[in-house]
XYZ file of C-alpha atoms in Angstrom:
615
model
C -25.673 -38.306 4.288
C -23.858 -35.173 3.616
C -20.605 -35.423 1.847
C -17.891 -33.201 4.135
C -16.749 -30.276 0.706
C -12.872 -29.963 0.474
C -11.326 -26.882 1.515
C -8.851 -24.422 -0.078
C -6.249 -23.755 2.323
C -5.617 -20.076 2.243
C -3.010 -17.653 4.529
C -4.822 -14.296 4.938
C -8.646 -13.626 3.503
C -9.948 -10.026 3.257
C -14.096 -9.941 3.318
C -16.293 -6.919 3.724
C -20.015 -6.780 4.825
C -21.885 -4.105 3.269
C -25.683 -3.100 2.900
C -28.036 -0.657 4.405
C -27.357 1.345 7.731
C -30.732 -1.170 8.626
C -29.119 -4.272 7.497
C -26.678 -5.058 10.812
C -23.196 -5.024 8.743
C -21.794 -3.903 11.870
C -23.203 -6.769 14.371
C -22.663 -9.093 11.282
C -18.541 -7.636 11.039
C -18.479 -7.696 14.732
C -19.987 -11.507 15.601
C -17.526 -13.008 12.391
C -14.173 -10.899 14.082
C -15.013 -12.540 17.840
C -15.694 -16.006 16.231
C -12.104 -15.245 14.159
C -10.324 -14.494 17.225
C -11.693 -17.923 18.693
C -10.418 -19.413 15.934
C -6.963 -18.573 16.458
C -5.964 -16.259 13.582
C -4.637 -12.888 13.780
C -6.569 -10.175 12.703
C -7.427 -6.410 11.604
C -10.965 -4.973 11.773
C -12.272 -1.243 9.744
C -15.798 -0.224 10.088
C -17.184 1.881 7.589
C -20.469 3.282 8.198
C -22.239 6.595 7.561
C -21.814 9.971 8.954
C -25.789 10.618 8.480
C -28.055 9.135 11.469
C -30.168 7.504 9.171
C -29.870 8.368 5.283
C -32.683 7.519 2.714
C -33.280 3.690 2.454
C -31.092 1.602 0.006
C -29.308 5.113 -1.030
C -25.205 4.746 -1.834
C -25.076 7.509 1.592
C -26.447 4.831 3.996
C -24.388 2.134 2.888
C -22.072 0.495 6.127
C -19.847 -1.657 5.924
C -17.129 -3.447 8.421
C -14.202 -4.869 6.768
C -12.243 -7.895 8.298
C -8.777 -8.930 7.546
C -7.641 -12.524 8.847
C -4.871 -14.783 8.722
C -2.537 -17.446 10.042
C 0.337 -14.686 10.172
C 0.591 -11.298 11.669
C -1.667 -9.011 10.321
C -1.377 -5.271 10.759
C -3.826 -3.681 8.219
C -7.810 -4.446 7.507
C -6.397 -4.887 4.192
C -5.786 -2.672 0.715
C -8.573 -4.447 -1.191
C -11.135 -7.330 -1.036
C -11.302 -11.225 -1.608
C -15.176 -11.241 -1.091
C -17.815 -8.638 -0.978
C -21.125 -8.971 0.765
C -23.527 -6.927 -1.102
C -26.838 -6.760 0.714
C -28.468 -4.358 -1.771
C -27.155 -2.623 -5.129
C -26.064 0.629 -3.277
C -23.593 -1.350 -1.186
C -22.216 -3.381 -4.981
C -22.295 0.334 -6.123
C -20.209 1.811 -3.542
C -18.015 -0.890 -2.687
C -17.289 -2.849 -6.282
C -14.023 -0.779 -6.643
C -12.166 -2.820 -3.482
C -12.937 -5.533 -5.120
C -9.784 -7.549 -6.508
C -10.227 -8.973 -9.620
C -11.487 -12.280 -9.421
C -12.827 -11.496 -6.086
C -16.358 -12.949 -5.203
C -19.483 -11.147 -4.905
C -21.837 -12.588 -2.444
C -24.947 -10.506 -3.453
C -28.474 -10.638 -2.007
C -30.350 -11.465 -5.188
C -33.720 -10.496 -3.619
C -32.651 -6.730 -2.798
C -31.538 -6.070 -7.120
C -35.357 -4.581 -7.637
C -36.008 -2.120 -10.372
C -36.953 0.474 -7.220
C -33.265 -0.404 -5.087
C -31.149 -0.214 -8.029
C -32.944 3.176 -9.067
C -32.062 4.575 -5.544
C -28.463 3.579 -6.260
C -28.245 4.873 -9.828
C -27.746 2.150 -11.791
C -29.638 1.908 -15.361
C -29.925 -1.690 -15.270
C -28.881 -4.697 -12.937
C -24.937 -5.299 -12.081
C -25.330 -8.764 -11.633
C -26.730 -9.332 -15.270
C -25.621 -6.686 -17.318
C -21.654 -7.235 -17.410
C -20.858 -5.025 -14.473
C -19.523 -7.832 -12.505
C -18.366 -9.786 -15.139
C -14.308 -9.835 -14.163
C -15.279 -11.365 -10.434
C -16.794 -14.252 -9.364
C -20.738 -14.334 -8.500
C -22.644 -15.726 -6.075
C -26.471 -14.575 -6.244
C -28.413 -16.014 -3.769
C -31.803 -15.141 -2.846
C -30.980 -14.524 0.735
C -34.202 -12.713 1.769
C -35.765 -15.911 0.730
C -34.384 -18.269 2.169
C -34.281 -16.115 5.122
C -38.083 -16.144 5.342
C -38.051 -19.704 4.922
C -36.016 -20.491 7.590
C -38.066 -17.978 10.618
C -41.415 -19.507 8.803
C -42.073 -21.551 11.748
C -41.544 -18.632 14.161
C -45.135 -16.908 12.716
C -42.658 -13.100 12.793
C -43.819 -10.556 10.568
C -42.357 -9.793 6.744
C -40.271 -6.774 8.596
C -39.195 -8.703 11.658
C -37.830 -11.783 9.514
C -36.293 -9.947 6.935
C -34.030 -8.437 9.878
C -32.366 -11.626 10.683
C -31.093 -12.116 6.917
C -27.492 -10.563 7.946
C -27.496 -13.753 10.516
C -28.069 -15.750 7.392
C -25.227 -14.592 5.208
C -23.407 -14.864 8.496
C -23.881 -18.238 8.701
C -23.068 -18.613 5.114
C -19.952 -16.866 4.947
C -19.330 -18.804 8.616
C -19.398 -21.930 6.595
C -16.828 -20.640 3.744
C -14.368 -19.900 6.175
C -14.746 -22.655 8.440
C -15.464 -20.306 11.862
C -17.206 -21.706 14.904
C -21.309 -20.715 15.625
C -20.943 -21.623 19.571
C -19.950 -17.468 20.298
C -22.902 -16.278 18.143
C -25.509 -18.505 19.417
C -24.214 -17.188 22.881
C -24.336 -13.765 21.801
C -27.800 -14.312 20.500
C -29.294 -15.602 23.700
C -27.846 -13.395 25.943
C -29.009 -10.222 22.919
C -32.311 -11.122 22.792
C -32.753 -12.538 26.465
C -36.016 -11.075 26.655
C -37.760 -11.807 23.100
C -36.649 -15.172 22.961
C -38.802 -14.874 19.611
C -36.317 -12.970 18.054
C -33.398 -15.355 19.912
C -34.854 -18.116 18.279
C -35.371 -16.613 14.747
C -31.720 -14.856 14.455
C -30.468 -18.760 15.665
C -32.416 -20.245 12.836
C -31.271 -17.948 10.256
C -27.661 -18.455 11.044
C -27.889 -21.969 11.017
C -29.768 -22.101 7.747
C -27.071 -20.057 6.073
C -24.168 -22.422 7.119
C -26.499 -24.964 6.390
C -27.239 -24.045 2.726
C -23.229 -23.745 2.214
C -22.893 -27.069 3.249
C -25.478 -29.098 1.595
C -26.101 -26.662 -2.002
C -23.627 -27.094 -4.949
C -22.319 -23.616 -4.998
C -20.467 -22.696 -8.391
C -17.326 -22.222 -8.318
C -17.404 -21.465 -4.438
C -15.718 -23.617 -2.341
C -14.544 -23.507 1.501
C -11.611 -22.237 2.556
C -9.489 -23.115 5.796
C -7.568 -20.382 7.337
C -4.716 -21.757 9.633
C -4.284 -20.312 13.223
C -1.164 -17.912 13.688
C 1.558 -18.378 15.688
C 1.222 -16.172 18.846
C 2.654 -15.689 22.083
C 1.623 -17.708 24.603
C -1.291 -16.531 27.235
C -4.479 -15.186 26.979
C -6.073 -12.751 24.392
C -9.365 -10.576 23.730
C -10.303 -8.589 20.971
C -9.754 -5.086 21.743
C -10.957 -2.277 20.116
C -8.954 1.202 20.091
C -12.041 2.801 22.521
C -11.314 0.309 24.613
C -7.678 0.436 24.987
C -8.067 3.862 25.728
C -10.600 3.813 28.350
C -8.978 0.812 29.704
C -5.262 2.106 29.766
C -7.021 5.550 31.485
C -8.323 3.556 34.532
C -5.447 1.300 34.801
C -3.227 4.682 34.783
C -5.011 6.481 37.253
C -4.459 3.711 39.732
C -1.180 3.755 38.968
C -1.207 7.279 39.733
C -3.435 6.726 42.908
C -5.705 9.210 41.583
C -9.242 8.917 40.038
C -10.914 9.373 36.644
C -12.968 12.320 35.926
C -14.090 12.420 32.572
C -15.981 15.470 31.490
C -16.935 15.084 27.408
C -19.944 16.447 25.621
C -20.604 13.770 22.380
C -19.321 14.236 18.850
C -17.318 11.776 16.452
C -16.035 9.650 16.765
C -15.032 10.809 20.215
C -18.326 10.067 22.267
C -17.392 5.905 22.894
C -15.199 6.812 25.003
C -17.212 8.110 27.525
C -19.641 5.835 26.654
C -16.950 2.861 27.866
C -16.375 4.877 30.841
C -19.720 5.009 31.800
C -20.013 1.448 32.941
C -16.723 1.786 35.200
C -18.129 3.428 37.687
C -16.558 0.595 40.400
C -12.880 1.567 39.299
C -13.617 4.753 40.665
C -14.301 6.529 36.887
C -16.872 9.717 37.455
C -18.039 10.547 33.894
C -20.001 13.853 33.023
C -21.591 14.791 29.904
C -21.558 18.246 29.757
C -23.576 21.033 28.131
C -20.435 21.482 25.703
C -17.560 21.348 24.786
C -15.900 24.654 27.165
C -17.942 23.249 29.914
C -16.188 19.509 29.243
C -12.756 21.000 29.447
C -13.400 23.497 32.327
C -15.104 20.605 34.723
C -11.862 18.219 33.657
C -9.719 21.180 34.936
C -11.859 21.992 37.985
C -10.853 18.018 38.588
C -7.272 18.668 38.629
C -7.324 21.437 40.156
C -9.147 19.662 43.270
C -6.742 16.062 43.449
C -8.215 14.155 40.617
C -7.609 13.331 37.372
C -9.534 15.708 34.814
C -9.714 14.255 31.473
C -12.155 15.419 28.459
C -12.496 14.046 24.692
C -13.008 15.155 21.764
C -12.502 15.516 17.918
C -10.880 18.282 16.014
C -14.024 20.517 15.705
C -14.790 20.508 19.304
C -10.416 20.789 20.282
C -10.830 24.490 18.529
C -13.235 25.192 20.775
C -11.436 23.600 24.057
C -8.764 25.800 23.212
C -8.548 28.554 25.457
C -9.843 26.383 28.393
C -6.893 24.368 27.723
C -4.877 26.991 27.605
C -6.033 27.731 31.401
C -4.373 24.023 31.947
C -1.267 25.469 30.787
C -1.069 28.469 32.626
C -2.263 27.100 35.875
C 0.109 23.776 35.236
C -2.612 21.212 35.612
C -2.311 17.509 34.503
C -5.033 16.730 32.187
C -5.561 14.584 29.567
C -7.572 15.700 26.181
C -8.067 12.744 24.157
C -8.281 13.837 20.213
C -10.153 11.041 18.187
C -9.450 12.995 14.700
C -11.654 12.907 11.556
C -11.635 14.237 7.620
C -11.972 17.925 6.726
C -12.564 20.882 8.029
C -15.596 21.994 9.780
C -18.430 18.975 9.650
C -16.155 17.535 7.056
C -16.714 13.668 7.167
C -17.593 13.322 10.763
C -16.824 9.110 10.455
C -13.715 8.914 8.244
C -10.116 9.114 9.312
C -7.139 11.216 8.945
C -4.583 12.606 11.055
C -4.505 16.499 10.339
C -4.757 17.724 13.612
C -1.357 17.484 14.579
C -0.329 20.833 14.000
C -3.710 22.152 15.923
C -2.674 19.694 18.658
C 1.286 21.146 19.108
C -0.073 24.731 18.150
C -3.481 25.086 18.368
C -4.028 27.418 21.175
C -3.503 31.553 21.759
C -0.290 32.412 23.467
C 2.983 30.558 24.258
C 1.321 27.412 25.262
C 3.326 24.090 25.200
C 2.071 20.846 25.879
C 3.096 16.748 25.543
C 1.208 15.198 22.860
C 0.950 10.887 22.278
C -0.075 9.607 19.223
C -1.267 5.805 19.345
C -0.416 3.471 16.801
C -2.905 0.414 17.098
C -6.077 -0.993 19.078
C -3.804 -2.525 21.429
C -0.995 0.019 21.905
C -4.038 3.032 22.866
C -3.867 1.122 26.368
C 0.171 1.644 26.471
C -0.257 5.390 25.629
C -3.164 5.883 27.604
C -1.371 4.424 30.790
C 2.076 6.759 29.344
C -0.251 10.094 29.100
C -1.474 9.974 32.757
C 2.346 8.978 33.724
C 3.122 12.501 31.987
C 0.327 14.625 32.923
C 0.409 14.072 36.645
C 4.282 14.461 36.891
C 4.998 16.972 34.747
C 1.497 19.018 35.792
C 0.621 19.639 32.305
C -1.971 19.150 29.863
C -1.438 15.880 27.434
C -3.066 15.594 24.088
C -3.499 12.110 23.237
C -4.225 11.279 19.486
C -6.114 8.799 18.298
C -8.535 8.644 15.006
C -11.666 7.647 13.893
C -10.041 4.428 12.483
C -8.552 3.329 15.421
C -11.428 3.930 17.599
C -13.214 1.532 16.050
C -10.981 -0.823 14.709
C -10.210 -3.837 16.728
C -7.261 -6.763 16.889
C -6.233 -9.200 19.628
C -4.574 -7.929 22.826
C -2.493 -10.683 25.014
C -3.655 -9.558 28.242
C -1.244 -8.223 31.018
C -0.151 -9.694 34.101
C -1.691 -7.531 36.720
C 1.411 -7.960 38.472
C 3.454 -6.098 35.238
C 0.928 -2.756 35.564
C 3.266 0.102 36.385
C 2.789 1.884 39.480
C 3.874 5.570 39.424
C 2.414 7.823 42.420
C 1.479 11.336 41.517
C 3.546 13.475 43.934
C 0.975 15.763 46.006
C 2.320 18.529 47.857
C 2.492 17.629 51.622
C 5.044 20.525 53.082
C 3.695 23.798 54.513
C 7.319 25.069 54.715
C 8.261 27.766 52.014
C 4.940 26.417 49.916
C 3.768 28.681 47.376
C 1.961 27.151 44.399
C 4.676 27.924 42.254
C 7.588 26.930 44.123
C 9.499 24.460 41.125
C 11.289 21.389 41.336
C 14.577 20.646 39.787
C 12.831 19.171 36.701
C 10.675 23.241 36.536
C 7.528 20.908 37.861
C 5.162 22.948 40.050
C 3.421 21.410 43.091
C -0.011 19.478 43.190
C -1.507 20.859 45.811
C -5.062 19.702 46.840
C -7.102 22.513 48.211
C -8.659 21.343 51.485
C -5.104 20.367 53.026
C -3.952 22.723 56.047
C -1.202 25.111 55.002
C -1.147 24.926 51.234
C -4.384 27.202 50.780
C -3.812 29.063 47.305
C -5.285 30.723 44.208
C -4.289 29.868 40.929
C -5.688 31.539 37.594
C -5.569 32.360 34.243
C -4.103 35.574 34.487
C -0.323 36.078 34.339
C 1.580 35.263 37.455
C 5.092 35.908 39.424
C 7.897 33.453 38.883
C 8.782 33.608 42.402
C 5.258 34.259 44.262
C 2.352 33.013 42.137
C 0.450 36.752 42.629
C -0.928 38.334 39.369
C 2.296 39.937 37.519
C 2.237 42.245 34.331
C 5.870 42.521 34.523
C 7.722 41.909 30.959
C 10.731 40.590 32.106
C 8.648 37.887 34.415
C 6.289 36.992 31.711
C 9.607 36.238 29.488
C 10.663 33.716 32.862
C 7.023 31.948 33.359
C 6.935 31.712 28.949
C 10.898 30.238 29.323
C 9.498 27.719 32.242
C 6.348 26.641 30.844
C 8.184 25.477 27.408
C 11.567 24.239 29.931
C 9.329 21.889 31.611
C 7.564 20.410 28.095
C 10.972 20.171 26.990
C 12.650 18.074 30.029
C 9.966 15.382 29.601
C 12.596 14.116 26.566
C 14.619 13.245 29.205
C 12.170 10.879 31.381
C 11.066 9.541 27.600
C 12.548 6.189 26.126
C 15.021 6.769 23.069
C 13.514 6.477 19.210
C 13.875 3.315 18.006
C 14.236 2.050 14.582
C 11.196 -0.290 14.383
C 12.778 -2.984 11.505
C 15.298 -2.550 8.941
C 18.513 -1.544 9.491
C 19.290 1.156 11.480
C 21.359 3.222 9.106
C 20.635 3.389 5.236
C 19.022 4.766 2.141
C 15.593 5.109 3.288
C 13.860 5.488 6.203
C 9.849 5.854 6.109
C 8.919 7.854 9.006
C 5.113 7.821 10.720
C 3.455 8.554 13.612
C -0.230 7.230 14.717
C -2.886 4.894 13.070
C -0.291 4.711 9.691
C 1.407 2.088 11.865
C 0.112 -1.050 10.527
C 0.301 0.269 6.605
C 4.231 1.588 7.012
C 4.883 -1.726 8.796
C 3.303 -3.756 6.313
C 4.789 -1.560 2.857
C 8.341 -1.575 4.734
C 8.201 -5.393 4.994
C 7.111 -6.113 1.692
C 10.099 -3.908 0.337
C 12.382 -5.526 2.257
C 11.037 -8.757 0.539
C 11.876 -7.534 -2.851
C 15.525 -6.781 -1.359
C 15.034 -2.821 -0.736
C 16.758 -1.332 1.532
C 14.266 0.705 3.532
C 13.768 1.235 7.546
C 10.700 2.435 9.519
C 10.813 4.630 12.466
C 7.364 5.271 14.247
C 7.280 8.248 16.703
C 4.696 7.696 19.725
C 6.106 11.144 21.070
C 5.061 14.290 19.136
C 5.681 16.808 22.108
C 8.189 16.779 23.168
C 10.035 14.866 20.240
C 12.527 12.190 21.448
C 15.990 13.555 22.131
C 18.126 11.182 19.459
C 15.163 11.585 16.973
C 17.440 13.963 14.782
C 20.312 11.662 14.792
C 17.913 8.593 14.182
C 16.697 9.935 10.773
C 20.223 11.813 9.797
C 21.749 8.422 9.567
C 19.305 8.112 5.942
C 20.119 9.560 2.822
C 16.576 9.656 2.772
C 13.450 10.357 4.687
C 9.811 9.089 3.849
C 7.283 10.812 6.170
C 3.662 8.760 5.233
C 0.944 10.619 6.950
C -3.439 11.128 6.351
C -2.577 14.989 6.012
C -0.909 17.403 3.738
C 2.379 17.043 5.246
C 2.329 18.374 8.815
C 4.689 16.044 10.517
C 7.090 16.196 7.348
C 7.264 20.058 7.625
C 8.068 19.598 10.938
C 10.717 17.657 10.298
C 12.123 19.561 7.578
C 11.977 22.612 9.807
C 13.744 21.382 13.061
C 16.312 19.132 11.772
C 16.709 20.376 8.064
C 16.475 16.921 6.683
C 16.056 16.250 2.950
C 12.608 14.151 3.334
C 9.808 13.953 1.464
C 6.093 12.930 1.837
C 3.703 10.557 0.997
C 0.594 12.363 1.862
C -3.256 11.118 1.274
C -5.906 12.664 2.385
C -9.090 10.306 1.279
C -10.511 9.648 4.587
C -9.476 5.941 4.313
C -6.217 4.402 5.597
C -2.788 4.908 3.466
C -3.106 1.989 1.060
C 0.236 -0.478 1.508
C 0.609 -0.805 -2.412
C 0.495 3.376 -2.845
C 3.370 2.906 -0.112
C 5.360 0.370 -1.675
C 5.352 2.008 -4.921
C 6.671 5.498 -3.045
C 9.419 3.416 -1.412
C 10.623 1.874 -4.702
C 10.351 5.493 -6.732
C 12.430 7.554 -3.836
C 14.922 4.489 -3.660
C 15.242 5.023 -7.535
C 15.616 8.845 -7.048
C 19.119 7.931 -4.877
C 20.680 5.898 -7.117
């Protein structure tokens, strides 16, 4: 009879699977956040992984890794640094040991420390022996092992059952933290449907890791219980920032009573997208992959141009070379929507990490006078709010919307209370229908051009990339016209403050000594820094702008009412010169550019320095 082991209760845990690009850290990360959300706490998700398809075996480059960060109270971040590491091989303790808190425990596959794996990952001698690891907590198991053991009966090959040993620390680490196997053993058999083999095998492993954590005498390891959080009422899914968007696009183009096109050619971390969209072919979603990236943005635009809704994706290599085509959206005043899923450096740079220093190519990017509105999303969840607010925008105002989003949040997943369908907004795009007086450039009171479908009797008409006359829509070289259509194109960006909701101050007090000021995937760090201040008795505020182009209306008199401004951005400083420029503000930046998220403890320390700085 098995004596039940008393649990540590615990509020939030931070744990991170690592090991080869082969080893399933992802699945593994994935499977533990779904059986999390069942279990009631809140949570933050960041997968790591490599930019290289697959790098050298057991080398520190293919090392991925998906970090988790759960609770019993709101959590906005995956988390600064780590209560347990999964190490299934020495590259991943190599590259990983530094997010390691002190006194944080190692989970490490024993088996995988050979004299050939820790040569690939440059170490001299082993970690786990030699006094590497000595200030955390160890746990060296020999997973592949035990792993063998338990498919033995199954008759797989070596290779075969040394693939299901991430379903074996699974169930181990399942154990520890007290989360339910009922979603994985689903997952499993509806997986592997067809080898029910491997079904069988990837069940057995997972049991015989929760297994061993019940029954073994694990030093100084013991299980910890992680209390549900206090939620809203109703129902919730995990949602991942691909999703949101793809989601928020359909639900948006209904609104509009238009259709999805979505015309993309694949880079990253861009290309899920249209993967998502694939499948939605019911909803009415036509995706495309196209040849490249002109060819993406041209089809989205030949879209608009005949009733539907052109949308194309990309990241900030392939936006450079959208540019002119989206400059044709400008001058022909189409709505489309280019989704930007940034990532680090220029060129290639690091095709899978995140940072947010497209924001000037976004507003700027392009030859010419050539305005347009640009979103920036915040979290998972909020990509379906922006995504629904960027097709709102587009087909209205009939103008190109840039929509920012990052690496990070593309990936990165948290729970989503699911809307009433009866709540989705419903905001039909207005098609020309008049013959009378048409011409194609015939503006409302807002400077808003008509959407007129070709096909329809009486609004025949040719629009282009050339130049055209205020007042007739023909080709015009005119100076004093081209000074009218550059004055219309920006008056029209411009009057979309007006249909935009006021900036708000997100918590803190609304007037102060310190405001921190973000925009995009920085959300959940500001947030989280801000409210830890405020703990220590700072006074400090956070404003989050959602609308980068054009900028909310009372966004100058927002931050004027601080002696100070904070701007925390993954860049060099591109929405604090911004800032500084239009409104002549005295703010400073907090400014990382690592290719990981802006670390809430960096933050907090900023926030306390500046307030110092005042008195």
């Amino acid at each position: 009879m098995t004596t039940q082991k008393q649990r540590e209760t615990v509020e939030t845990v931070v744990i991170r699977f690592a090991g080869d690009s082969g080893d399933g850290m992802q699945l593994t990360g994935n499977q533990f956040t779904v059986s999390t959300a069942l279990s009631g706490n809140d949570l933050a998700t960041f997968p790591d992984y490599p930019a290289e398809i697959r790098a050298p075996v057991g080398t520190t480059f293919g090392v991925s890794s998906f970090q988790i960060h759960f609770g019993s109270h709101d959590i906005l971040t995956p988390g600064d640094s780590v209560d347990v590491l999964v190490a299934m091989n020495p590259a991943a303790l190599k590259v990983n040991l530094d997010t390691l808190k002190v006194g944080g425990l190692i989970v490490a596959d024993a088996d995988s420390f050979t004299d050939r794996n820790l040569s690939k990952a440059g170490y001299d001698s082993n970690p786990l022996v030699d006094g590497t690891v000595a200030p955390y907590q160890l746990l060296e198991l020999e997973v592949s092992r035990f792993t063998l053991e338990a498919v033995a009966e199954l008759k797989l090959s070596k290779k075969d059952g040394l693939r299901c040993k991430n379903f074996w620390t699974l169930g181990l680490l399942m154990w520890m933290f007290d989360r339910p196997r009922d979603p994985v053993h689903e997952w499993i058999n509806k997986k592997f449907a067809k080898r029910e083999d491997l079904a069988r095998a990837n069940t057995a492993a997972l049991n015989a890791g929760h297994i061993y954590g019940e029954t073994a005498e694990l030093s100084g390891v013991t299980g910890y219980s992680v209390a549900p959080a206090e939620v809203a009422p109703g129902t919730y899914k995990t949602i991942t920032g691909t999703e949101g968007l793809a989601q928020g696009l359909v639900v948006g183009a209904r609104a509009a009573e238009t259709e999805v096109v979505f015309a993309s050619y694949p880079i990253t971390p861009a290309s899920p997208v249209l993967h998502y969209l694939a499948d939605l072919k019911e909803y009415g979603v036509m995706t495309f992959q196209a040849e490249d990236e002109i060819a993406a943005a041209c089809v989205a635009i030949g879209a608009s141009f005949a009733g539907k809704l052109g949308i194309t994706s990309s990241s900030g290599p392939g936006i450079a070379l959208k540019g002119e085509a989206i400059g044709l959206a400008v001058s022909t005043e189409l709505p489309m929507i280019i989704i930007n899923a940034q990532r680090a450096g220029p060129s290639t740079g690091m095709p899978t990490k995140a940072e947010q220093a497209d924001l000037l190519q976004a507003l700027h990017g392009r030859n010419g006078e050539s305005p347009i509105a640009v979103l920036a999303a915040a979290t998972p969840s909020d990509s379906f709010e922006v995504a629904i607010e960027a097709v709102r925008i587009a087909t209205h105002y009939m103008t190109p919307v840039m929509l920012m989003t990052d690496s990070y949040l593309v990936n990165a997943a948290e729970p989503w209370l699911l809307p009433n369908a009866d709540d989705l907004p419903s905001f039909p795009a207005p098609k020309a229908t008049e013959t009378e007086g048409f011409h194609p450039f015939k503006r409302d009171e807002r400077g808003v051009r008509p959407w007129a479908v070709p096909g329809t009797p009486g609004l025949e008409h040719r629009i282009g990339g050339l130049e055209k006359g205020f007042d007739s829509g023909n080709i015009s070289y005119d100076p004093t016209n081209h000074q009218q259509m550059t004055d219309a194109r920006a008056a029209k960006i411009e009057a979309i403050a007006d249909d935009i909701p006021k900036q708000t101050v997100d918590s803190g007090p609304q007037t102060g000594k310190l405001v921190v000021v973000g925009w995009g995937s920085t959300h959940g760090s500001i947030k989280t820094a801000v409210a830890r201040a405020q703990e220590e008795g700072l006074e400090v505020s956070h404003v989050h702008i959602r609308y980068l182009s054009p900028l909310p209306r009372n966004l100058e008199a927002v931050l004027k009412g601080f002696d100070k401004v904070l701007v925390s951005e993954m860049n060099s400083g591109q929405l604090l010169s911004m800032l500084r420029a239009r409104y002549l503000i005295p703010a400073v930046g907090h400014n990382r550019v690592t290719g990981q998220l802006i670390r809430v403890d960096d933050l907090v320390n900023q926030i306390r320095n500046v307030l110092e700085e005042t008195k």
